[in-house]
Amino acid sequence: MTSQNSDSRSPRSASVIGAGQTGVTAALGLLDAGFDVTLYSDRDQRGLRDDVPATGTALEFGEAQQAEAALGLDSFQTRAPRQTGLSVRFAGPGPENPELIQFDGNFKGFVGIAVDARLKADERLTAFKERGGNFVVQSVTPETLDTIAADSDLTLVATGKGGLSDLFAVDESRSPYAEPQRKLLTVTVRGLGYGKDVFAHRGPAGGRHSLFSIIDDQGEAWWGPYLHKDAGPAWSFIGWARPGSDWETRFAAADSAQSALRIVKDLYRDYLEWDLPEIQSTTNITEDPHSWLKGAVRPVVRSGVGHTASGHVVASLGDTSIAFDPVAGQGAQSGLIQAQRLAAAAAVHDGPFDEEWIAARYAELLAARGDAANKATSVFLRVPALAEIAGVAFTAGAVHQGVADAVVSLLHFPQALNGVESLEDLHALIGQITGEDAADVLARFTPAGKFERSSYAGPEATS
């Protein structure tokens, strides 16, 4: 065990278990609020930065960026490539995969930023130690957590989807999925810029918009600007494979960054060839062997309150609270917002951080964002209960720019879905956005027929 000790003591102490992006953000927030904070990690700082993959793109938008600003933290808007919208294409099932729906939505009043979570956590951990935080390299078990919680006024557990998450009961009413809804593959690459010539066939913004493509019976694919810890400005791919699909079989074969990129290029050749020239121009980030990842996430909402063996109360944080499928970009955002809200509430609280206080803060998070973020994720996954709503929303987006902008803005503000429980509710929302009867909007839809193909003439790579 190694540690860096704080020079001063505070009347109130906090412990944070887990030094990923969310954990270190909460630790910094509590430190600046006057707490004596100890941050625990099972890896040292170099290992956290260089020995593990990034668990997703950590894509975030306005509300999460505002949470970081409230904590006085860099949101990377001046350093990372900025995303100003999302281009969506939807192809139907079957051998021909008919090209049906396309729209290019703009983010209104906010931008998207995707930053390597390892980079962000590393910089914040450096700041935490420089400001007097206590960083302890130690694998925390349920037994050691019992001792830590006994000595802390407030203990937060941010060990992700595994780790100590079993201390927090699954909220069955908010967790309808018995298993993951998709298998995932991600890889980060270099070789593309962000000019209007990149993905110009998708829309006038070119490389300033990220891409979301759906093959109905196979899965979803996202491609977007990204800030990598070593390579700097880059691009990142995430694919979601439906169970039993050809995509699932292909994703399972990935065993390195190189093989992951080959699989992605073959996927675009066989299913998404309208974007193929840009994808062919990309190359691996050779200095980072962990620039890829495959796996699966079962969407689960857990309790905000857990108890150690001796009955000490601990709070869940980030992915330990809510494990999102990353299809709608809600995981990193929710964790950052939760960290900021907890730090702000703790700063002004005079009483004990007991079960009642922790449960109340978690209920506030669910009401303010968590439940809406879960619904938006399910819409983008097109799970059976919401598939019809997703289909109508995407269809209307192909007809009316205002609806297109509203659909892609769910990534930033999922609360827009509050109150949308049926097609009638959705029709009413479409009417509010367009000023027209929703039936008239939908009646103007015609299938795309054939998406415009890329004529990108940038450098082509074969690796």
Coordinates of N, CA and C in Angstrom, one line a residue, residues 28-169:
L28 N -12.3 15.5 -5.7 CA -11.9 16.9 -5.9 C -12.9 17.8 -5.4
G29 N -14.2 17.5 -5.7 CA -15.3 18.4 -5.3 C -15.4 18.4 -3.8
L30 N -15.3 17.3 -3.1 CA -15.4 17.3 -1.7 C -14.1 17.9 -1.0
L31 N -13.0 17.7 -1.6 CA -11.8 18.4 -1.1 C -11.9 19.9 -1.1
D32 N -12.4 20.4 -2.2 CA -12.6 21.9 -2.3 C -13.7 22.4 -1.4
A33 N -14.6 21.5 -1.0 CA -15.7 21.8 -0.1 C -15.2 21.8 1.4
G34 N -14.0 21.5 1.6 CA -13.4 21.5 3.0 C -13.3 20.2 3.7
F35 N -13.6 19.1 2.9 CA -13.4 17.8 3.5 C -12.0 17.3 3.5
D36 N -11.6 16.5 4.4 CA -10.4 15.8 4.4 C -10.7 14.5 3.6
V37 N -10.2 14.3 2.4 CA -10.6 13.3 1.5 C -9.5 12.3 1.2
T38 N -9.8 11.0 1.3 CA -8.9 9.9 0.9 C -9.5 9.2 -0.3
L39 N -8.8 9.1 -1.3 CA -9.2 8.4 -2.5 C -8.4 7.1 -2.7
Y40 N -9.2 6.0 -2.9 CA -8.6 4.7 -2.9 C -8.6 4.2 -4.4
S41 N -7.5 3.5 -4.8 CA -7.5 2.9 -6.1 C -6.7 1.6 -6.0
D42 N -7.1 0.6 -6.8 CA -6.3 -0.6 -6.9 C -5.1 -0.5 -7.8
R43 N -4.9 0.6 -8.5 CA -3.8 0.9 -9.3 C -3.2 2.2 -9.0
D44 N -1.8 2.3 -9.2 CA -1.2 3.6 -9.1 C -1.6 4.5 -10.2
Q45 N -1.1 5.8 -10.1 CA -1.5 6.7 -11.1 C -1.1 6.4 -12.6
R46 N 0.1 5.9 -12.7 CA 0.6 5.5 -14.0 C -0.2 4.4 -14.6
G47 N -0.5 3.4 -13.7 CA -1.3 2.3 -14.2 C -2.7 2.6 -14.6
L48 N -3.3 3.6 -13.9 CA -4.6 4.1 -14.2 C -4.7 4.7 -15.6
R49 N -3.5 5.4 -15.9 CA -3.5 6.1 -17.2 C -3.1 5.1 -18.4
D50 N -2.2 4.2 -18.1 CA -1.5 3.5 -19.3 C -1.8 2.0 -19.3
D51 N -2.3 1.4 -18.3 CA -2.4 -0.1 -18.2 C -3.8 -0.6 -18.4
V52 N -4.8 0.3 -18.7 CA -6.2 -0.2 -18.8 C -6.8 0.5 -20.0
P53 N -7.8 0.0 -20.6 CA -8.5 0.7 -21.7 C -9.5 1.7 -21.1
A54 N -9.8 2.6 -22.0 CA -10.9 3.6 -21.7 C -12.2 2.8 -21.8
T55 N -13.1 2.9 -20.8 CA -14.3 2.2 -20.8 C -15.4 3.0 -21.5
G56 N -15.2 3.2 -22.8 CA -16.2 4.1 -23.5 C -15.5 5.4 -23.9
T57 N -16.3 6.2 -24.5 CA -15.8 7.5 -25.0 C -16.0 8.6 -24.1
A58 N -16.7 8.4 -23.0 CA -17.0 9.5 -22.0 C -17.5 10.7 -22.7
L59 N -18.4 10.5 -23.6 CA -19.1 11.6 -24.4 C -20.0 12.4 -23.4
E60 N -19.8 13.7 -23.5 CA -20.7 14.5 -22.6 C -21.1 15.8 -23.3
F61 N -22.2 16.4 -22.8 CA -22.8 17.5 -23.4 C -23.1 18.6 -22.4
G62 N -23.9 19.5 -22.7 CA -24.1 20.7 -21.9 C -24.2 20.6 -20.4
E63 N -25.2 19.7 -20.0 CA -25.5 19.6 -18.5 C -24.3 19.1 -17.8
A64 N -23.6 18.1 -18.3 CA -22.4 17.5 -17.7 C -21.3 18.5 -17.7
Q65 N -21.1 19.2 -18.8 CA -20.1 20.2 -18.8 C -20.3 21.3 -17.8
Q66 N -21.6 21.7 -17.6 CA -21.9 22.7 -16.6 C -21.6 22.1 -15.2
A67 N -21.8 20.9 -14.9 CA -21.5 20.3 -13.6 C -20.0 20.4 -13.4
E68 N -19.2 20.1 -14.4 CA -17.7 20.2 -14.3 C -17.3 21.7 -14.0
A69 N -18.0 22.6 -14.7 CA -17.7 24.0 -14.5 C -18.0 24.5 -13.1
A70 N -19.1 23.9 -12.5 CA -19.5 24.3 -11.2 C -18.5 23.8 -10.2
L71 N -17.7 22.8 -10.5 CA -16.7 22.3 -9.6 C -15.3 23.0 -9.9
G72 N -15.3 23.9 -10.9 CA -14.1 24.6 -11.3 C -13.2 23.7 -12.1
L73 N -13.7 22.7 -12.8 CA -12.9 21.8 -13.5 C -12.9 22.0 -15.0
D74 N -11.8 21.7 -15.7 CA -11.7 21.8 -17.1 C -12.6 20.8 -17.8
S75 N -13.5 21.3 -18.7 CA -14.4 20.4 -19.4 C -13.8 20.1 -20.8
F76 N -12.6 20.6 -21.1 CA -11.8 20.2 -22.3 C -12.4 20.8 -23.6
Q77 N -13.3 21.8 -23.4 CA -13.9 22.4 -24.6 C -12.9 23.1 -25.5
T78 N -11.8 23.6 -24.9 CA -10.8 24.3 -25.7 C -9.7 23.4 -26.2
R79 N -9.8 22.1 -25.8 CA -8.7 21.1 -26.1 C -9.2 20.0 -27.0
A80 N -10.4 19.6 -26.8 CA -11.0 18.4 -27.6 C -11.7 18.9 -28.8
P81 N -11.7 18.1 -29.8 CA -12.6 18.4 -31.0 C -14.0 18.4 -30.6
R82 N -14.7 19.5 -31.1 CA -16.1 19.8 -30.7 C -17.1 19.1 -31.7
Q83 N -18.1 18.5 -31.1 CA -19.1 17.9 -32.0 C -20.3 18.8 -31.9
T84 N -20.8 19.2 -33.1 CA -21.9 20.2 -33.1 C -23.2 19.6 -33.6
G85 N -23.3 18.2 -33.8 CA -24.5 17.6 -34.2 C -24.3 16.1 -34.4
L86 N -25.3 15.4 -34.8 CA -25.3 14.0 -35.0 C -26.0 13.6 -36.3
S87 N -25.4 12.9 -37.2 CA -26.0 12.5 -38.4 C -26.5 11.0 -38.3
V88 N -27.8 10.8 -38.6 CA -28.4 9.5 -38.3 C -28.8 8.9 -39.6
R89 N -28.5 7.6 -39.8 CA -29.0 6.8 -40.9 C -29.5 5.5 -40.4
F90 N -30.7 5.1 -41.0 CA -31.4 3.8 -40.5 C -31.7 3.0 -41.7
A91 N -31.1 1.8 -41.7 CA -31.4 0.8 -42.8 C -32.2 -0.4 -42.2
G92 N -33.1 -0.9 -43.0 CA -34.0 -2.0 -42.6 C -33.3 -3.3 -42.6
P93 N -34.1 -4.3 -42.1 CA -33.5 -5.7 -42.0 C -33.5 -6.4 -43.3
G94 N -32.9 -7.6 -43.3 CA -32.9 -8.5 -44.4 C -31.6 -8.4 -45.3
P95 N -31.5 -9.2 -46.3 CA -30.3 -9.3 -47.1 C -30.0 -8.0 -47.8
E96 N -31.0 -7.2 -48.2 CA -30.8 -6.0 -48.9 C -30.6 -4.7 -48.0
N97 N -31.0 -4.8 -46.8 CA -30.9 -3.7 -45.8 C -31.4 -2.4 -46.5
P98 N -32.7 -2.3 -46.8 CA -33.2 -1.1 -47.5 C -32.8 0.2 -46.7
E99 N -32.4 1.2 -47.4 CA -32.0 2.4 -46.8 C -33.2 3.4 -46.7
L100 N -33.6 3.6 -45.4 CA -34.9 4.1 -45.1 C -34.9 5.5 -44.6
I101 N -34.2 5.8 -43.5 CA -34.3 7.1 -42.8 C -32.9 7.7 -42.7
Q102 N -32.9 9.1 -43.0 CA -31.7 9.8 -42.8 C -32.1 11.2 -42.3
F103 N -31.3 11.7 -41.3 CA -31.4 13.1 -41.0 C -30.1 13.5 -40.3
D104 N -29.9 14.8 -40.3 CA -28.7 15.4 -39.8 C -29.1 16.4 -38.7
G105 N -29.0 16.0 -37.5 CA -29.5 16.9 -36.4 C -28.4 17.8 -35.8
N106 N -28.8 19.0 -35.4 CA -27.8 20.0 -34.9 C -28.1 20.1 -33.4
F107 N -27.0 20.2 -32.6 CA -27.1 20.5 -31.2 C -27.3 22.0 -31.0
K108 N -28.3 22.3 -30.3 CA -28.7 23.7 -30.1 C -28.3 24.2 -28.8
G109 N -27.4 25.1 -28.7 CA -26.9 25.7 -27.5 C -25.9 25.0 -26.7
F110 N -25.4 23.9 -27.3 CA -24.4 23.1 -26.6 C -23.5 22.4 -27.6
V111 N -22.4 21.8 -27.2 CA -21.6 21.0 -28.1 C -21.3 19.7 -27.4
G112 N -20.9 18.7 -28.1 CA -20.5 17.4 -27.6 C -18.9 17.4 -27.5
I113 N -18.4 16.8 -26.4 CA -17.0 16.6 -26.2 C -16.8 15.1 -25.8
A114 N -15.9 14.4 -26.5 CA -15.6 13.0 -26.1 C -14.1 13.0 -25.7
V115 N -13.8 12.8 -24.5 CA -12.5 12.8 -23.9 C -12.1 11.5 -23.3
D116 N -10.9 11.0 -23.6 CA -10.4 9.8 -23.0 C -10.5 9.9 -21.5
A117 N -11.3 9.1 -20.9 CA -11.5 9.2 -19.4 C -10.2 9.0 -18.6
R118 N -9.2 8.2 -19.2 CA -8.0 8.0 -18.5 C -7.2 9.4 -18.5
L119 N -7.3 10.2 -19.5 CA -6.6 11.5 -19.5 C -7.3 12.4 -18.5
K120 N -8.6 12.4 -18.5 CA -9.3 13.3 -17.6 C -9.0 12.9 -16.1
A121 N -9.1 11.6 -15.8 CA -8.9 11.1 -14.5 C -7.4 11.4 -14.0
D122 N -6.5 11.2 -14.9 CA -5.1 11.5 -14.6 C -4.8 12.9 -14.2
E123 N -5.4 13.8 -15.0 CA -5.1 15.3 -14.7 C -5.8 15.6 -13.4
R124 N -7.0 15.1 -13.1 CA -7.7 15.4 -11.9 C -7.1 14.8 -10.7
L125 N -6.5 13.6 -10.9 CA -5.8 13.0 -9.8 C -4.5 13.8 -9.4
T126 N -3.8 14.3 -10.4 CA -2.7 15.2 -10.1 C -3.1 16.4 -9.3
A127 N -4.2 17.0 -9.7 CA -4.7 18.2 -9.0 C -5.1 17.8 -7.6
F128 N -5.8 16.7 -7.5 CA -6.2 16.2 -6.1 C -5.0 16.1 -5.2
K129 N -4.0 15.5 -5.6 CA -2.8 15.3 -4.8 C -2.1 16.6 -4.5
E130 N -2.0 17.5 -5.5 CA -1.4 18.8 -5.3 C -2.1 19.7 -4.3
R131 N -3.4 19.5 -4.2 CA -4.2 20.3 -3.3 C -4.3 19.7 -1.9
G132 N -3.6 18.6 -1.7 CA -3.6 18.0 -0.4 C -4.4 16.8 -0.1
G133 N -5.0 16.2 -1.2 CA -5.8 15.0 -1.0 C -4.9 13.8 -0.7
N134 N -5.5 12.8 -0.1 CA -4.7 11.6 0.3 C -5.1 10.5 -0.7
F135 N -4.1 10.1 -1.5 CA -4.3 9.0 -2.5 C -3.7 7.7 -2.0
V136 N -4.5 6.7 -1.9 CA -4.1 5.4 -1.3 C -4.2 4.3 -2.4
V137 N -3.1 3.7 -2.7 CA -3.2 2.5 -3.6 C -3.4 1.3 -2.8
Q138 N -4.6 0.8 -2.9 CA -5.0 -0.4 -2.1 C -6.2 -1.0 -2.8
S139 N -6.2 -2.3 -2.9 CA -7.5 -3.0 -3.3 C -8.4 -3.1 -2.2
V140 N -9.6 -2.4 -2.3 CA -10.6 -2.3 -1.2 C -11.5 -3.5 -1.4
T141 N -11.6 -4.3 -0.3 CA -12.5 -5.5 -0.3 C -13.7 -5.1 0.6
P142 N -14.8 -5.9 0.6 CA -15.9 -5.6 1.6 C -15.4 -5.5 3.0
E143 N -14.4 -6.2 3.4 CA -13.9 -6.2 4.7 C -13.1 -4.9 5.0
T144 N -12.2 -4.5 4.1 CA -11.5 -3.2 4.3 C -12.4 -2.0 4.2
L145 N -13.5 -2.1 3.4 CA -14.4 -1.1 3.2 C -15.1 -0.8 4.6
D146 N -15.4 -1.9 5.3 CA -16.0 -1.8 6.6 C -15.2 -0.9 7.5
T147 N -13.9 -1.1 7.5 CA -13.0 -0.3 8.4 C -12.9 1.2 7.8
I148 N -12.8 1.3 6.5 CA -12.8 2.7 5.9 C -14.0 3.5 6.3
A149 N -15.2 2.8 6.1 CA -16.5 3.5 6.4 C -16.6 3.9 7.8
A150 N -16.1 3.0 8.7 CA -16.2 3.3 10.1 C -15.4 4.6 10.5
D151 N -14.4 4.9 9.8 CA -13.5 6.1 10.1 C -13.8 7.3 9.3
S152 N -14.9 7.2 8.4 CA -15.2 8.4 7.5 C -16.6 8.9 7.8
D153 N -16.8 10.2 7.7 CA -18.1 10.7 7.8 C -19.0 10.4 6.6
L154 N -18.3 10.3 5.4 CA -19.0 10.0 4.2 C -18.1 9.2 3.3
T155 N -18.7 8.0 2.9 CA -18.0 7.1 2.0 C -18.7 6.9 0.7
L156 N -18.0 7.1 -0.4 CA -18.6 6.9 -1.7 C -17.9 5.8 -2.4
V157 N -18.7 4.9 -3.1 CA -18.2 3.7 -3.8 C -18.4 3.9 -5.3
A158 N -17.3 4.1 -6.0 CA -17.3 4.3 -7.4 C -16.4 3.3 -8.1
T159 N -16.7 2.0 -7.9 CA -15.8 1.0 -8.4 C -16.4 0.4 -9.7
G160 N -17.4 1.1 -10.3 CA -17.9 0.6 -11.6 C -19.0 -0.5 -11.5
K161 N -19.2 -1.2 -12.6 CA -20.2 -2.1 -12.7 C -20.0 -3.4 -11.9
G162 N -18.7 -3.7 -11.6 CA -18.3 -4.8 -10.8 C -17.9 -4.4 -9.5
G163 N -16.7 -4.8 -9.1 CA -16.1 -4.4 -7.8 C -17.1 -4.6 -6.6
L164 N -17.4 -3.5 -6.0 CA -18.2 -3.5 -4.8 C -19.6 -3.3 -5.0
S165 N -20.1 -3.3 -6.3 CA -21.4 -2.9 -6.6 C -22.5 -3.8 -6.0
D166 N -22.1 -5.1 -5.7 CA -23.1 -6.0 -5.0 C -23.5 -5.5 -3.7
L167 N -22.8 -4.6 -3.1 CA -23.3 -4.0 -1.8 C -24.6 -3.2 -2.0
F168 N -24.9 -2.9 -3.2 CA -26.1 -2.0 -3.5 C -27.1 -2.8 -4.2
A169 N -28.3 -3.0 -3.6 CA -29.3 -3.8 -4.1 C -29.8 -3.3 -5.5

